[in-house]
Amino acid sequence: MTERLLNFSPGPGALPLPVLEQAQRDLVSLPGVGASPLEVSHRGPWFGQVLDEAEANLRALLGVPDHHHVLFCQGGATMQFSMVPMNLLRGAEHPAAYVVTGAWGAKAAAEARRAGPVTVPWSGEADGYRRVPSREDLLAAVVDAHAYVHVTTNETIQGVQYPGEPVVPDGTTLVADASSDFLSRPTDVARFDLLYAGAQKNAGPAGVTVVLIRDELLATIPEDLPTLLDYRTFADHRSLFNTPPVFAVYVLMLVTRWLRDDVGGLIEADRRNRHKAALLYTEIDAAPGFYRGHADAAARSLMNVTWRLPSEVLERRFVEEAEGHGMIGLRGHRSVGGIRASLYNAVPTEHVETLAAFVRDFRDRNAG
């Protein structure tokens, strides 16, 4: 096998090796089908079984209630930035509320303004997006009536994450972009009226976006939407109105099967992810004069660890030396710089141990 590097990329992120090996075995010809999963009809029986298992696995892993539809859309979370307000805000009596905890929440709010009025009852921008609102702050911030409240459960760029499900006042429609911590821990899906996630962090490759939407919301959607921007189209046609991303859904099915059978579910995935993040945060915290973690301790992401060094010169050296040791994807987002290590489900603990040892060694060699 060609050498595989230690992949800390923020997305598309690492995929489980058993999943890649299964996809490799199936790539040229699926057993009993005689064609590649890149070639088969989305109307055929094989893909019907893939859709069935993908949905069943998601429902089992997340405890998705019967009154939520599981949709497989395209366009990534960025498409959802537009679909959500087109379906839920256009013509609504009240504005939408966007709780902005980082760059992706800000982008979602900007897109929503194209469809209708938007308020931002809480924003972390003034503090450099280092924290998320507490339960009490969030409840106090969204007391007014809103078409819906939108949150981003984990911000990949700034490395901040809600420690649990956000809580809004009873009767409030809650919408979440959960792209970068989807399937990383148990989630009370029933709290969310609509939850969406691009697959390319923890659930599969780029190309498919999972949407979990409460049945009652479908009845509120306006009638004049473009067909493929209407959630009812996906619900009514089992995500098969047009050709879906067949291969991406197939790999998502394999990933959810791996989480179910090999990992043992989301409780165990969460335990592993907490352990991996602790390995890295421990080394960062051990050198406060050299490494500076971005997020406040209470809002630290388990998925995307972000930190700075004393200078950009040292940051470039850190990334270059890490790449020389076979570790890729550590450069911070171009908008904020610094270092970022993404520790998604498929990143093995041993890889994080290697990175943590490098973080410690780099400090020892470069601290003044």
Tab-separated table of C-alpha atoms in Angstrom:
chain	number	residue	atom	x	y	z
A	1	MET	CA	0.000	0.000	0.000
A	2	THR	CA	1.167	3.532	-0.766
A	3	GLU	CA	2.279	5.338	2.386
A	4	ARG	CA	-0.508	7.228	4.152
A	5	LEU	CA	0.382	10.408	6.002
A	6	LEU	CA	-1.081	11.574	9.304
A	7	ASN	CA	-4.048	13.626	8.160
A	8	PHE	CA	-5.221	16.530	10.351
A	9	SER	CA	-7.020	18.346	7.527
A	10	PRO	CA	-10.176	20.318	8.416
A	11	GLY	CA	-12.214	18.956	5.523
A	12	PRO	CA	-12.369	16.926	3.514
A	13	GLY	CA	-11.056	15.173	6.583
A	14	ALA	CA	-9.650	11.759	7.355
A	15	LEU	CA	-11.783	8.733	6.528
A	16	PRO	CA	-11.565	5.417	8.399
A	17	LEU	CA	-9.030	3.078	6.791
A	18	PRO	CA	-11.453	0.092	6.812
A	19	VAL	CA	-13.954	2.225	4.890
A	20	LEU	CA	-11.364	3.198	2.293
A	21	GLU	CA	-10.295	-0.426	1.923
A	22	GLN	CA	-13.902	-1.563	1.433
A	23	ALA	CA	-14.499	1.162	-1.144
A	24	GLN	CA	-11.288	0.116	-2.901
A	25	ARG	CA	-12.455	-3.496	-3.088
A	26	ASP	CA	-15.821	-2.417	-4.489
A	27	LEU	CA	-14.580	0.300	-6.810
A	28	VAL	CA	-14.233	-1.661	-10.032
A	29	SER	CA	-17.092	-4.104	-9.566
A	30	LEU	CA	-19.597	-4.510	-6.754
A	31	PRO	CA	-20.260	-8.146	-5.786
A	32	GLY	CA	-23.482	-9.309	-7.377
A	33	VAL	CA	-23.815	-6.100	-9.362
A	34	GLY	CA	-20.991	-6.253	-11.886
A	35	ALA	CA	-20.441	-2.501	-12.003
A	36	SER	CA	-18.645	0.149	-9.982
A	37	PRO	CA	-20.506	2.217	-7.377
A	38	LEU	CA	-19.425	5.122	-9.597
A	39	GLU	CA	-21.483	3.653	-12.444
A	40	VAL	CA	-24.651	2.141	-10.994
A	41	SER	CA	-28.113	3.620	-11.423
A	42	HIS	CA	-29.519	5.538	-8.494
A	43	ARG	CA	-32.865	3.940	-9.371
A	44	GLY	CA	-31.540	0.395	-9.094
A	45	PRO	CA	-31.934	-2.065	-6.216
A	46	TRP	CA	-28.311	-1.799	-5.009
A	47	PHE	CA	-28.520	1.924	-4.323
A	48	GLY	CA	-31.950	1.497	-2.791
A	49	GLN	CA	-30.351	-0.790	-0.222
A	50	VAL	CA	-27.545	1.735	0.346
A	51	LEU	CA	-30.084	4.499	1.035
A	52	ASP	CA	-32.024	2.231	3.383
A	53	GLU	CA	-28.943	1.325	5.410
A	54	ALA	CA	-27.531	4.856	5.451
A	55	GLU	CA	-30.789	6.196	6.875
A	56	ALA	CA	-31.196	3.289	9.302
A	57	ASN	CA	-27.636	3.711	10.587
A	58	LEU	CA	-28.116	7.445	11.118
A	59	ARG	CA	-31.389	6.875	12.940
A	60	ALA	CA	-29.822	4.247	15.173
A	61	LEU	CA	-26.637	6.174	15.953
A	62	LEU	CA	-28.371	9.488	16.659
A	63	GLY	CA	-31.736	8.270	17.887
A	64	VAL	CA	-33.484	10.240	15.144
A	65	PRO	CA	-37.195	10.468	16.036
A	66	ASP	CA	-39.799	9.053	13.657
A	67	HIS	CA	-41.178	12.562	13.073
A	68	HIS	CA	-37.862	13.696	11.553
A	69	HIS	CA	-37.096	13.070	7.885
A	70	VAL	CA	-33.560	12.065	6.893
A	71	LEU	CA	-32.661	13.833	3.639
A	72	PHE	CA	-29.560	13.505	1.482
A	73	CYS	CA	-28.912	16.812	-0.255
A	74	GLN	CA	-26.066	18.324	-2.266
A	75	GLY	CA	-24.246	21.653	-2.188
A	76	GLY	CA	-22.660	21.292	1.241
A	77	ALA	CA	-23.556	23.315	4.308
A	78	THR	CA	-23.127	26.465	2.218
A	79	MET	CA	-26.167	25.505	0.154
A	80	GLN	CA	-28.069	25.091	3.408
A	81	PHE	CA	-27.171	28.668	4.323
A	82	SER	CA	-29.591	29.575	1.511
A	83	MET	CA	-32.080	26.697	1.695
A	84	VAL	CA	-32.872	27.182	5.371
A	85	PRO	CA	-34.066	30.814	5.055
A	86	MET	CA	-35.739	30.189	1.691
A	87	ASN	CA	-37.840	27.447	3.301
A	88	LEU	CA	-38.323	28.851	6.799
A	89	LEU	CA	-37.926	32.646	6.631
A	90	ARG	CA	-39.431	33.782	3.342
A	91	GLY	CA	-42.848	35.227	4.156
A	92	ALA	CA	-42.516	34.528	7.876
A	93	GLU	CA	-44.132	36.859	10.430
A	94	HIS	CA	-40.936	37.248	12.483
A	95	PRO	CA	-37.225	37.609	11.676
A	96	ALA	CA	-34.749	34.787	11.976
A	97	ALA	CA	-32.205	34.907	14.794
A	98	TYR	CA	-28.600	33.884	14.123
A	99	VAL	CA	-26.332	33.170	17.071
A	100	VAL	CA	-22.898	33.895	15.622
A	101	THR	CA	-19.993	32.064	17.245
A	102	GLY	CA	-17.557	32.127	14.329
A	103	ALA	CA	-16.935	32.595	10.639
A	104	TRP	CA	-19.421	30.004	9.416
A	105	GLY	CA	-22.239	31.356	11.552
A	106	ALA	CA	-21.512	34.829	10.175
A	107	LYS	CA	-21.639	33.493	6.601
A	108	ALA	CA	-24.940	31.748	7.302
A	109	ALA	CA	-26.455	34.959	8.656
A	110	ALA	CA	-25.276	36.947	5.640
A	111	GLU	CA	-26.933	34.495	3.250
A	112	ALA	CA	-30.162	34.477	5.264
A	113	ARG	CA	-30.481	38.235	4.855
A	114	ARG	CA	-31.054	37.642	1.146
A	115	ALA	CA	-34.319	35.885	2.018
A	116	GLY	CA	-35.668	38.025	4.843
A	117	PRO	CA	-34.991	39.971	8.040
A	118	VAL	CA	-32.303	38.627	10.375
A	119	THR	CA	-31.320	39.580	13.908
A	120	VAL	CA	-28.135	38.592	15.731
A	121	PRO	CA	-29.107	38.365	19.406
A	122	TRP	CA	-25.669	37.077	20.432
A	123	SER	CA	-22.277	37.321	18.724
A	124	GLY	CA	-18.761	36.446	19.801
A	125	GLU	CA	-17.168	38.707	17.202
A	126	ALA	CA	-16.088	41.405	19.673
A	127	ASP	CA	-14.044	38.817	21.594
A	128	GLY	CA	-12.523	37.304	18.451
A	129	TYR	CA	-14.892	34.336	18.504
A	130	ARG	CA	-13.339	32.673	21.549
A	131	ARG	CA	-16.473	31.440	23.262
A	132	VAL	CA	-20.083	30.344	22.877
A	133	PRO	CA	-23.046	31.650	24.872
A	134	SER	CA	-23.833	29.927	28.142
A	135	ARG	CA	-27.206	28.273	28.553
A	136	GLU	CA	-28.419	31.291	30.522
A	137	ASP	CA	-27.048	33.806	28.003
A	138	LEU	CA	-28.675	32.012	25.092
A	139	LEU	CA	-32.062	31.759	26.807
A	140	ALA	CA	-31.901	35.468	27.653
A	141	ALA	CA	-30.803	36.462	24.159
A	142	VAL	CA	-33.634	34.874	22.170
A	143	VAL	CA	-36.697	35.834	24.212
A	144	ASP	CA	-38.335	37.655	21.285
A	145	ALA	CA	-40.375	35.764	18.703
A	146	HIS	CA	-38.383	34.487	15.737
A	147	ALA	CA	-39.074	32.451	12.638
A	148	TYR	CA	-36.234	30.245	13.891
A	149	VAL	CA	-32.979	30.415	15.820
A	150	HIS	CA	-29.862	29.250	13.986
A	151	VAL	CA	-26.711	28.035	15.751
A	152	THR	CA	-23.411	26.549	14.584
A	153	THR	CA	-22.521	23.734	16.956
A	154	ASN	CA	-18.796	23.750	16.119
A	155	GLU	CA	-16.752	26.392	14.333
A	156	THR	CA	-13.874	24.815	12.393
A	157	ILE	CA	-11.954	28.057	11.807
A	158	GLN	CA	-11.908	29.439	15.349
A	159	GLY	CA	-12.065	26.069	17.113
A	160	VAL	CA	-15.036	26.755	19.405
A	161	GLN	CA	-17.834	24.303	20.171
A	162	TYR	CA	-20.961	24.138	22.284
A	163	PRO	CA	-20.237	21.667	25.098
A	164	GLY	CA	-23.754	20.262	24.677
A	165	GLU	CA	-26.939	20.947	22.759
A	166	PRO	CA	-27.859	24.655	22.740
A	167	VAL	CA	-31.041	25.365	24.700
A	168	VAL	CA	-33.608	27.894	23.459
A	169	PRO	CA	-36.993	28.855	24.919
A	170	ASP	CA	-39.791	26.310	24.562
A	171	GLY	CA	-41.682	26.648	21.320
A	172	THR	CA	-38.715	28.149	19.457
A	173	THR	CA	-37.769	26.534	16.146
A	174	LEU	CA	-34.112	25.537	16.487
A	175	VAL	CA	-31.897	25.079	13.432
A	176	ALA	CA	-28.275	23.921	13.598
A	177	ASP	CA	-25.309	23.698	11.296
A	178	ALA	CA	-23.609	20.645	12.816
A	179	SER	CA	-21.247	19.960	9.938
A	180	SER	CA	-17.992	19.655	11.819
A	181	ASP	CA	-19.108	17.730	14.913
A	182	PHE	CA	-21.864	15.622	13.345
A	183	LEU	CA	-21.633	11.992	14.538
A	184	SER	CA	-18.754	12.840	16.886
A	185	ARG	CA	-20.823	12.488	20.059
A	186	PRO	CA	-24.362	11.606	21.156
A	187	THR	CA	-26.848	14.275	20.097
A	188	ASP	CA	-30.419	14.794	21.243
A	189	VAL	CA	-31.816	15.281	17.765
A	190	ALA	CA	-35.312	15.841	19.141
A	191	ARG	CA	-34.140	19.252	20.411
A	192	PHE	CA	-33.578	20.410	16.832
A	193	ASP	CA	-36.303	21.139	14.332
A	194	LEU	CA	-33.755	21.140	11.520
A	195	LEU	CA	-30.146	19.979	11.702
A	196	TYR	CA	-27.816	19.868	8.728
A	197	ALA	CA	-24.268	18.663	8.175
A	198	GLY	CA	-21.888	18.501	5.255
A	199	ALA	CA	-20.480	14.988	5.321
A	200	GLN	CA	-16.815	15.758	4.718
A	201	LYS	CA	-15.746	16.027	8.367
A	202	ASN	CA	-17.007	12.933	10.178
A	203	ALA	CA	-19.633	11.316	7.975
A	204	GLY	CA	-18.076	10.703	4.559
A	205	PRO	CA	-16.602	12.469	1.539
A	206	ALA	CA	-17.600	15.828	0.122
A	207	GLY	CA	-20.694	15.773	-2.052
A	208	VAL	CA	-23.542	14.804	0.271
A	209	THR	CA	-25.186	16.845	3.008
A	210	VAL	CA	-27.421	15.241	5.615
A	211	VAL	CA	-30.524	17.170	6.669
A	212	LEU	CA	-32.699	16.057	9.580
A	213	ILE	CA	-35.980	17.991	9.511
A	214	ARG	CA	-39.086	17.741	11.663
A	215	ASP	CA	-42.175	16.748	9.718
A	216	GLU	CA	-44.241	19.713	10.954
A	217	LEU	CA	-41.851	22.197	9.350
A	218	LEU	CA	-42.602	20.909	5.863
A	219	ALA	CA	-46.139	22.237	6.084
A	220	THR	CA	-44.858	25.796	6.632
A	221	ILE	CA	-42.711	26.001	3.493
A	222	PRO	CA	-43.866	28.524	0.855
A	223	GLU	CA	-45.158	27.160	-2.430
A	224	ASP	CA	-43.067	29.166	-4.909
A	225	LEU	CA	-39.574	27.784	-4.244
A	226	PRO	CA	-37.349	26.318	-6.952
A	227	THR	CA	-37.902	22.578	-6.953
A	228	LEU	CA	-34.450	21.529	-5.775
A	229	LEU	CA	-34.341	24.189	-3.067
A	230	ASP	CA	-37.542	22.909	-1.436
A	231	TYR	CA	-37.116	20.389	1.384
A	232	ARG	CA	-40.439	18.803	0.439
A	233	THR	CA	-38.931	17.672	-2.858
A	234	PHE	CA	-36.366	15.591	-1.007
A	235	ALA	CA	-38.863	14.311	1.569
A	236	ASP	CA	-41.472	13.372	-1.017
A	237	HIS	CA	-39.025	11.648	-3.376
A	238	ARG	CA	-36.752	9.927	-0.859
A	239	SER	CA	-33.861	12.215	-1.927
A	240	LEU	CA	-34.176	10.754	-5.435
A	241	PHE	CA	-35.904	13.527	-7.379
A	242	ASN	CA	-32.692	13.954	-9.378
A	243	THR	CA	-29.464	11.951	-9.393
A	244	PRO	CA	-27.991	12.070	-5.887
A	245	PRO	CA	-24.230	11.816	-5.181
A	246	VAL	CA	-24.336	8.024	-5.303
A	247	PHE	CA	-20.727	7.308	-4.375
A	248	ALA	CA	-20.716	9.842	-1.529
A	249	VAL	CA	-23.876	8.330	-0.030
A	250	TYR	CA	-22.350	4.861	-0.377
A	251	VAL	CA	-19.225	5.925	1.540
A	252	LEU	CA	-21.395	7.636	4.164
A	253	MET	CA	-23.204	4.329	4.578
A	254	LEU	CA	-19.847	2.579	5.116
A	255	VAL	CA	-18.749	5.233	7.641
A	256	THR	CA	-21.950	4.911	9.661
A	257	ARG	CA	-21.587	1.126	9.569
A	258	TRP	CA	-18.006	1.519	10.868
A	259	LEU	CA	-19.225	3.791	13.668
A	260	ARG	CA	-21.939	1.315	14.563
A	261	ASP	CA	-19.958	-1.935	14.382
A	262	ASP	CA	-16.249	-1.124	14.767
A	263	VAL	CA	-16.351	1.898	17.064
A	264	GLY	CA	-19.389	0.796	19.041
A	265	GLY	CA	-21.549	3.898	18.681
A	266	LEU	CA	-21.344	7.568	19.496
A	267	ILE	CA	-20.739	7.235	23.234
A	268	GLU	CA	-17.477	5.462	22.463
A	269	ALA	CA	-16.683	7.898	19.638
A	270	ASP	CA	-17.130	10.768	22.091
A	271	ARG	CA	-14.856	9.096	24.646
A	272	ARG	CA	-12.137	8.660	22.032
A	273	ASN	CA	-12.500	12.215	20.785
A	274	ARG	CA	-12.252	13.686	24.283
A	275	HIS	CA	-9.112	11.668	24.928
A	276	LYS	CA	-7.508	12.790	21.665
A	277	ALA	CA	-8.307	16.453	22.280
A	278	ALA	CA	-6.970	16.249	25.851
A	279	LEU	CA	-3.645	14.918	24.575
A	280	LEU	CA	-3.164	18.008	22.454
A	281	TYR	CA	-4.624	20.649	24.767
A	282	THR	CA	-2.394	19.349	27.578
A	283	GLU	CA	0.718	20.124	25.542
A	284	ILE	CA	-0.579	23.535	24.505
A	285	ASP	CA	-1.453	24.446	28.097
A	286	ALA	CA	1.950	23.277	29.332
A	287	ALA	CA	3.645	26.155	27.491
A	288	PRO	CA	1.437	29.252	27.905
A	289	GLY	CA	4.312	31.557	27.038
A	290	PHE	CA	4.946	29.775	23.749
A	291	TYR	CA	1.629	28.286	22.626
A	292	ARG	CA	-1.593	30.327	22.855
A	293	GLY	CA	-4.819	28.416	22.462
A	294	HIS	CA	-7.498	30.470	20.743
A	295	ALA	CA	-10.724	29.305	22.391
A	296	ASP	CA	-11.708	29.854	26.009
A	297	ALA	CA	-11.407	26.619	27.979
A	298	ALA	CA	-15.180	26.204	28.353
A	299	ALA	CA	-15.729	26.459	24.587
A	300	ARG	CA	-12.787	24.463	23.258
A	301	SER	CA	-13.601	22.323	20.263
A	302	LEU	CA	-12.918	18.602	20.431
A	303	MET	CA	-12.812	18.538	16.647
A	304	ASN	CA	-10.621	21.508	15.670
A	305	VAL	CA	-7.812	22.520	18.015
A	306	THR	CA	-6.531	26.006	17.162
A	307	TRP	CA	-3.521	27.817	18.572
A	308	ARG	CA	-0.845	30.399	17.830
A	309	LEU	CA	2.927	30.566	18.297
A	310	PRO	CA	4.986	33.665	19.204
A	311	SER	CA	5.513	34.607	15.546
A	312	GLU	CA	4.350	33.746	12.053
A	313	VAL	CA	7.911	32.666	11.260
A	314	LEU	CA	7.688	30.000	13.953
A	315	GLU	CA	4.244	28.988	12.744
A	316	ARG	CA	5.541	28.434	9.219
A	317	ARG	CA	8.476	26.460	10.621
A	318	PHE	CA	6.100	24.367	12.738
A	319	VAL	CA	3.974	23.451	9.712
A	320	GLU	CA	7.003	22.713	7.517
A	321	GLU	CA	8.676	20.516	10.107
A	322	ALA	CA	5.413	18.705	10.828
A	323	GLU	CA	5.008	17.966	7.131
A	324	GLY	CA	8.571	16.642	7.137
A	325	HIS	CA	7.434	14.193	9.809
A	326	GLY	CA	4.445	13.086	7.736
A	327	MET	CA	1.754	15.273	9.337
A	328	ILE	CA	-0.442	17.252	6.958
A	329	GLY	CA	-3.317	19.734	7.196
A	330	LEU	CA	-2.020	21.723	10.177
A	331	ARG	CA	-1.938	25.211	8.698
A	332	GLY	CA	-4.614	27.478	10.197
A	333	HIS	CA	-7.358	28.911	8.017
A	334	ARG	CA	-6.086	31.661	5.744
A	335	SER	CA	-8.403	34.192	7.408
A	336	VAL	CA	-6.928	33.765	10.896
A	337	GLY	CA	-3.534	32.085	10.495
A	338	GLY	CA	-1.958	30.050	13.268
A	339	ILE	CA	-2.138	26.277	13.620
A	340	ARG	CA	-5.174	24.028	13.444
A	341	ALA	CA	-5.360	20.287	14.056
A	342	SER	CA	-8.637	18.600	13.140
A	343	LEU	CA	-9.241	15.472	15.210
A	344	TYR	CA	-12.262	13.942	13.532
A	345	ASN	CA	-13.544	10.450	14.330
A	346	ALA	CA	-11.299	8.735	11.807
A	347	VAL	CA	-8.055	10.289	13.097
A	348	PRO	CA	-6.432	7.489	15.139
A	349	THR	CA	-5.333	8.153	18.702
A	350	GLU	CA	-1.781	7.139	17.759
A	351	HIS	CA	-1.643	9.956	15.203
A	352	VAL	CA	-2.646	12.485	17.851
A	353	GLU	CA	-0.039	11.051	20.210
A	354	THR	CA	2.573	11.602	17.499
A	355	LEU	CA	1.411	15.185	16.992
A	356	ALA	CA	1.380	15.884	20.730
A	357	ALA	CA	4.959	14.615	21.027
A	358	PHE	CA	5.977	16.865	18.122
A	359	VAL	CA	4.262	19.866	19.768
A	360	ARG	CA	6.285	19.209	22.921
A	361	ASP	CA	9.552	18.684	21.038
A	362	PHE	CA	9.084	21.793	18.898
A	363	ARG	CA	8.536	23.880	22.031
A	364	ASP	CA	11.623	22.457	23.712
A	365	ARG	CA	13.761	23.300	20.675
A	366	ASN	CA	12.375	26.767	19.974
A	367	ALA	CA	11.210	28.362	23.221
A	368	GLY	CA	13.482	31.156	24.351
